[in-house]
Amino acid sequence: MRLLAALGALSFAGQLLLSYGVVGAQSLSELQTLVKKDSDSLARLDIDAFVKNVVPESKSYAVVVQLTALSPKYKCEPCVKLDKTLRAVARGWNRHGDKDRIIFASMD
């Protein structure tokens, strides 16, 4: 609950989505592969990965997705601040949390 409260406080800077339900192990495995590719343990999603792994209601894990505009052309300073904070939370969770229950992701 503390984690969700912290994320709620961060949502001022951009859009955060929390998706939870009961998809199979294959989707979780795909997301975990994306997490491993990022040094901060934040899965980078494209629209296909989002639709396949986040949208379905029936999955056994939760996904916290940051919808952001990090490109310098958008000049979204709050987006950059939220990204840094979410990356820190994702790193901490990946080291000490249950990696099979919550996945942190970003979609730019």
Tab-separated table of C-alpha atoms in Angstrom:
chain	number	residue	atom	x	y	z
A	1	MET	CA	0.000	0.000	0.000
A	2	ARG	CA	2.847	2.423	0.706
A	3	LEU	CA	4.143	1.840	-2.803
A	4	LEU	CA	0.763	2.672	-4.337
A	5	ALA	CA	0.465	5.789	-2.178
A	6	ALA	CA	3.913	6.932	-3.317
A	7	LEU	CA	3.016	6.347	-6.945
A	8	GLY	CA	-0.231	8.259	-6.466
A	9	ALA	CA	1.767	11.220	-5.200
A	10	LEU	CA	3.992	11.034	-8.271
A	11	SER	CA	1.174	11.046	-10.788
A	12	PHE	CA	1.139	14.868	-10.943
A	13	ALA	CA	4.007	14.747	-13.440
A	14	GLY	CA	2.533	12.430	-16.026
A	15	GLN	CA	0.096	9.622	-16.481
A	16	LEU	CA	0.468	6.412	-14.493
A	17	LEU	CA	-1.719	3.417	-15.123
A	18	LEU	CA	-2.090	0.488	-12.791
A	19	SER	CA	-3.385	-2.670	-14.389
A	20	TYR	CA	-4.084	-5.822	-12.418
A	21	GLY	CA	-5.969	-8.975	-13.129
A	22	VAL	CA	-5.419	-12.769	-13.276
A	23	VAL	CA	-2.682	-13.466	-18.390
A	24	GLY	CA	-0.565	-16.490	-18.408
A	25	ALA	CA	3.072	-16.982	-17.569
A	26	GLN	CA	4.080	-16.236	-21.164
A	27	SER	CA	3.063	-12.571	-20.891
A	28	LEU	CA	4.814	-12.217	-17.537
A	29	SER	CA	7.928	-13.798	-19.020
A	30	GLU	CA	7.857	-11.338	-21.944
A	31	LEU	CA	7.598	-8.380	-19.569
A	32	GLN	CA	10.386	-9.726	-17.364
A	33	THR	CA	12.592	-9.999	-20.466
A	34	LEU	CA	11.907	-6.325	-21.210
A	35	VAL	CA	12.713	-5.434	-17.588
A	36	LYS	CA	16.084	-7.212	-17.854
A	37	LYS	CA	16.980	-5.147	-20.943
A	38	ASP	CA	16.792	-1.881	-18.975
A	39	SER	CA	19.484	-0.964	-16.449
A	40	ASP	CA	16.803	0.533	-14.178
A	41	SER	CA	14.407	-2.439	-14.430
A	42	LEU	CA	11.740	-0.437	-16.272
A	43	ALA	CA	10.156	-2.323	-19.181
A	44	ARG	CA	9.907	-0.126	-22.279
A	45	LEU	CA	6.636	-0.850	-24.039
A	46	ASP	CA	5.475	-0.222	-27.568
A	47	ILE	CA	1.780	-0.283	-28.428
A	48	ASP	CA	1.814	-4.004	-29.296
A	49	ALA	CA	3.439	-5.009	-26.002
A	50	PHE	CA	1.045	-2.729	-24.119
A	51	VAL	CA	-2.053	-4.239	-25.734
A	52	LYS	CA	-0.818	-7.809	-25.299
A	53	ASN	CA	0.576	-7.625	-21.759
A	54	VAL	CA	-1.171	-4.769	-19.958
A	55	VAL	CA	-4.675	-4.403	-21.370
A	56	PRO	CA	-5.986	-7.944	-20.699
A	57	GLU	CA	-7.872	-8.124	-17.436
A	58	SER	CA	-6.936	-11.723	-16.739
A	59	LYS	CA	-3.334	-11.731	-15.540
A	60	SER	CA	-1.578	-12.825	-12.372
A	61	TYR	CA	0.538	-9.695	-12.019
A	62	ALA	CA	0.120	-5.933	-11.759
A	63	VAL	CA	1.689	-3.457	-14.178
A	64	VAL	CA	2.466	0.155	-13.331
A	65	VAL	CA	2.802	1.976	-16.658
A	66	GLN	CA	4.172	5.468	-17.069
A	67	LEU	CA	2.722	7.226	-20.143
A	68	THR	CA	5.098	10.043	-20.880
A	69	ALA	CA	6.639	12.427	-23.402
A	70	LEU	CA	10.372	12.314	-22.718
A	71	SER	CA	11.527	13.570	-26.106
A	72	PRO	CA	13.243	16.973	-25.777
A	73	LYS	CA	10.881	18.372	-28.423
A	74	TYR	CA	8.002	18.199	-25.915
A	75	LYS	CA	9.909	19.979	-23.125
A	76	CYS	CA	8.007	18.070	-20.445
A	77	GLU	CA	10.079	18.717	-17.308
A	78	PRO	CA	7.585	16.956	-15.016
A	79	CYS	CA	7.845	13.884	-17.281
A	80	VAL	CA	11.625	13.793	-16.768
A	81	LYS	CA	11.227	14.101	-12.987
A	82	LEU	CA	8.607	11.356	-12.863
A	83	ASP	CA	10.767	9.115	-15.049
A	84	LYS	CA	13.735	9.443	-12.670
A	85	THR	CA	11.552	8.696	-9.656
A	86	LEU	CA	9.765	5.755	-11.242
A	87	ARG	CA	13.104	4.305	-12.340
A	88	ALA	CA	14.352	4.489	-8.751
A	89	VAL	CA	11.199	2.744	-7.505
A	90	ALA	CA	11.521	0.069	-10.228
A	91	ARG	CA	15.204	-0.559	-9.355
A	92	GLY	CA	14.354	-0.918	-5.676
A	93	TRP	CA	11.393	-3.188	-6.339
A	94	ASN	CA	13.415	-5.379	-8.674
A	95	ARG	CA	16.088	-5.826	-5.986
A	96	HIS	CA	13.817	-6.396	-2.989
A	97	GLY	CA	10.252	-6.990	-4.186
A	98	ASP	CA	8.309	-9.851	-5.686
A	99	LYS	CA	9.211	-9.625	-9.389
A	100	ASP	CA	6.318	-11.897	-10.314
A	101	ARG	CA	3.668	-9.603	-8.836
A	102	ILE	CA	4.449	-6.053	-10.009
A	103	ILE	CA	6.110	-4.946	-13.246
A	104	PHE	CA	7.095	-1.311	-13.810
A	105	ALA	CA	6.956	-0.084	-17.399
A	106	SER	CA	7.136	3.054	-19.513
A	107	MET	CA	5.488	3.947	-22.784
A	108	ASP	CA	6.747	7.076	-24.511
